[in-house]
């Protein structure tokens, strides 16, 4: 039964037993292993450990589901007043809370920092008659239902981009023919193969396919142009739409002011470090560091903006 | 660098002693996690990602490839011997495989699974080596209507052949379809059958149902019948090797299974399950021993097991050639590539040829290693069945619970395991087939989403469903699958009715 013993040992280690460190942080990743929230939970701690900023280690819990709101609920329930507990989160969670009518919200946690951003791109098939943002707006105006759009989950950041474009163009966002896809791979092949007219996704997911000549990017959702992509920003093209898929870290509910300051200092140091810069580059994340009260204010604006647009789309009553 | 010289260089890399060791570690680990219910290659590789910091890329990918292939293989062992598949791709193997084990032919079933996996894995790897670019193009050709037609075909064909009683089969199927409805509807964001439980919002986890229905249901059933009649079965009655007849009946299913698995595995929405369904159906239709199906037909093990492994090879095609991850495991492999600053895609072969060809060569090596590792052990694994059943099933129960807990850390899932397990027990007691529940649960949501995508793109026009040549052909085949047996049956009964004495056994 050596195999059984081995399997048991494996399963125990897979279940995530923490090494016995001095005072490890309790870290929640509200998404599955290998996803964006998972990376945003683990990589800052890797960088901090490497730079000697925080070396007590961390125990990670992965708890995905319902746009991250299930992990959020568990984090809030289990860590009240724990200065040592933090969680990764991002713009998808802001929308997820509204979409799922989550009883627990981001008002229940202590916002700490925004760390990264992934700019969105709007792309068409290489042989598409739509070549510019103006063409796109014209096509939407001609027959909004005829423009099929693939992107991430309904009410997610890609859908929000399209809803804001429709609104800017004076159209009803709830009329968009938006088709959610589970993965960027499915979405990009649907676009490249001509199944859909238009696709929205993150730079990191679409740029390789655009470079390979499979699809054509017609706009980016950042403020200005994006390095390495030959397309205007939506703003440059005359639509006042700036959206990013940002991610950050929040602390436990009822974290003490000292605890909050301790984490803000740690993240400030980490942000300056070489290890973190290397992480950003490897992950293809844009640096979007925003700390403390600035992040709180930003979070408030995002909540208002996203709530309004989800209502326009008809996903939130 | 053309394929052959590339591959030769790859072998030079993969056959270095330390890389052979990594391949061994990977295949061993992969086999182990394949045996363990719930824990799949995606989770394992994700948890091993941090090691990419410490070891060089070639070694890491060789190990990951071993895990990937090993996991696909490992699932067959528990399916066959204990009727408890650990992954959905191994489900169809359990149907005939476990019946074979109960007749004392477990070793032959394990052998045909091992050799079938090897054959399929090798042909699949050859496919990656020489056919990757054209196969990857399939991803762009398949439109939602084509996917829908393919899923409908898998669905109808497998329903037609399932089970002895049509009524029981359909009840089980609809049970699975209803379970598949639970969760947030992706298209509209509305909740269906969640009853306000947040843990149900993402739907019922397929692995939970798979493990509960098979492992828990089986355990309860064995426990409830334990005192009544003890089986007088020698697990080795059928020998520890395949007979000549077994070989003759296995080699065609291996090849057909591979032909289903490899291209469908390469599709972004393909997966490993659909080819196993199709392979099982086809083998059941083509066999010269239809009477054995449902009672341990070796073709029903050889085909799906080959399909499953070929699909695993297929998944690597779009990942390596286009940088497209089409499964959870592939997405994590992509993350591993990015950890090393590598971007899979057309440029990968040019920029990091050594690495890619090393990886492909290690797939051959790992595959051979799996065969060498598992074939001699088939006779040994079968001896698992000599373990007194109270201990054996207590062990299965604990592994199942640990596996599911390890995946989700969710007590709701554990509660659901017992609920679904009880259902699995009742279904066994009243002779309902279990596989249709899972077929409904797997294919239902997939087919629904493709149907709605297609209709959404066509703005509600139903003719879009047959608008491409592929969808039209697949749709026609689906309709024929339902109508032809019905028509034959009608003709037969009409002819036979006046002359009942002429009735031949059918």
XYZ file of C-alpha atoms in Angstrom, chain A residues 183 186, chain B residues 68 72 87-90 142 147 150-151 154 206 257-279 304 306-316 318 325-330 442-443 446 450:
60
model
C -12.144 31.662 -21.749
C -12.729 30.423 -26.996
C -0.524 15.557 -17.521
C -5.140 10.702 -17.745
C -11.871 12.202 -13.373
C -14.775 12.615 -15.754
C -12.696 11.382 -18.685
C -12.377 7.982 -16.997
C -15.659 25.361 -35.334
C -20.148 22.714 -31.420
C -21.301 17.870 -32.174
C -22.672 17.915 -28.643
C -22.657 12.873 -28.603
C -19.061 17.975 -11.845
C -10.670 6.171 -29.901
C -7.527 8.066 -30.884
C -9.222 9.365 -34.015
C -12.024 10.842 -31.883
C -9.872 12.061 -29.049
C -7.056 13.924 -30.742
C -8.997 16.419 -32.915
C -11.786 16.990 -30.376
C -9.212 17.493 -27.636
C -7.648 20.207 -29.797
C -10.916 22.179 -29.935
C -11.281 25.081 -27.517
C -14.636 23.756 -26.291
C -13.936 20.076 -26.934
C -12.659 18.412 -23.789
C -11.892 14.803 -22.958
C -15.443 13.645 -22.213
C -17.147 13.971 -25.598
C -14.629 11.717 -27.393
C -15.041 9.055 -24.700
C -18.836 9.135 -25.148
C -18.518 8.911 -28.921
C -15.939 6.149 -28.728
C -12.744 5.363 -24.365
C -7.566 5.673 -25.884
C -9.906 8.590 -26.655
C -9.245 10.119 -23.261
C -5.468 10.042 -23.670
C -5.523 11.212 -27.262
C -7.622 14.186 -26.134
C -4.926 15.062 -23.607
C -2.394 15.178 -26.424
C -4.827 17.223 -28.510
C -5.045 19.900 -25.815
C -1.348 20.614 -26.270
C -3.437 24.878 -29.710
C -5.057 27.330 -23.520
C -8.189 25.240 -24.114
C -8.467 23.528 -20.730
C -7.715 24.359 -17.113
C -4.520 22.336 -17.273
C -3.429 24.077 -20.442
C -21.517 17.466 -18.575
C -23.131 17.871 -21.978
C -22.152 22.797 -22.809
C -23.420 26.768 -27.637
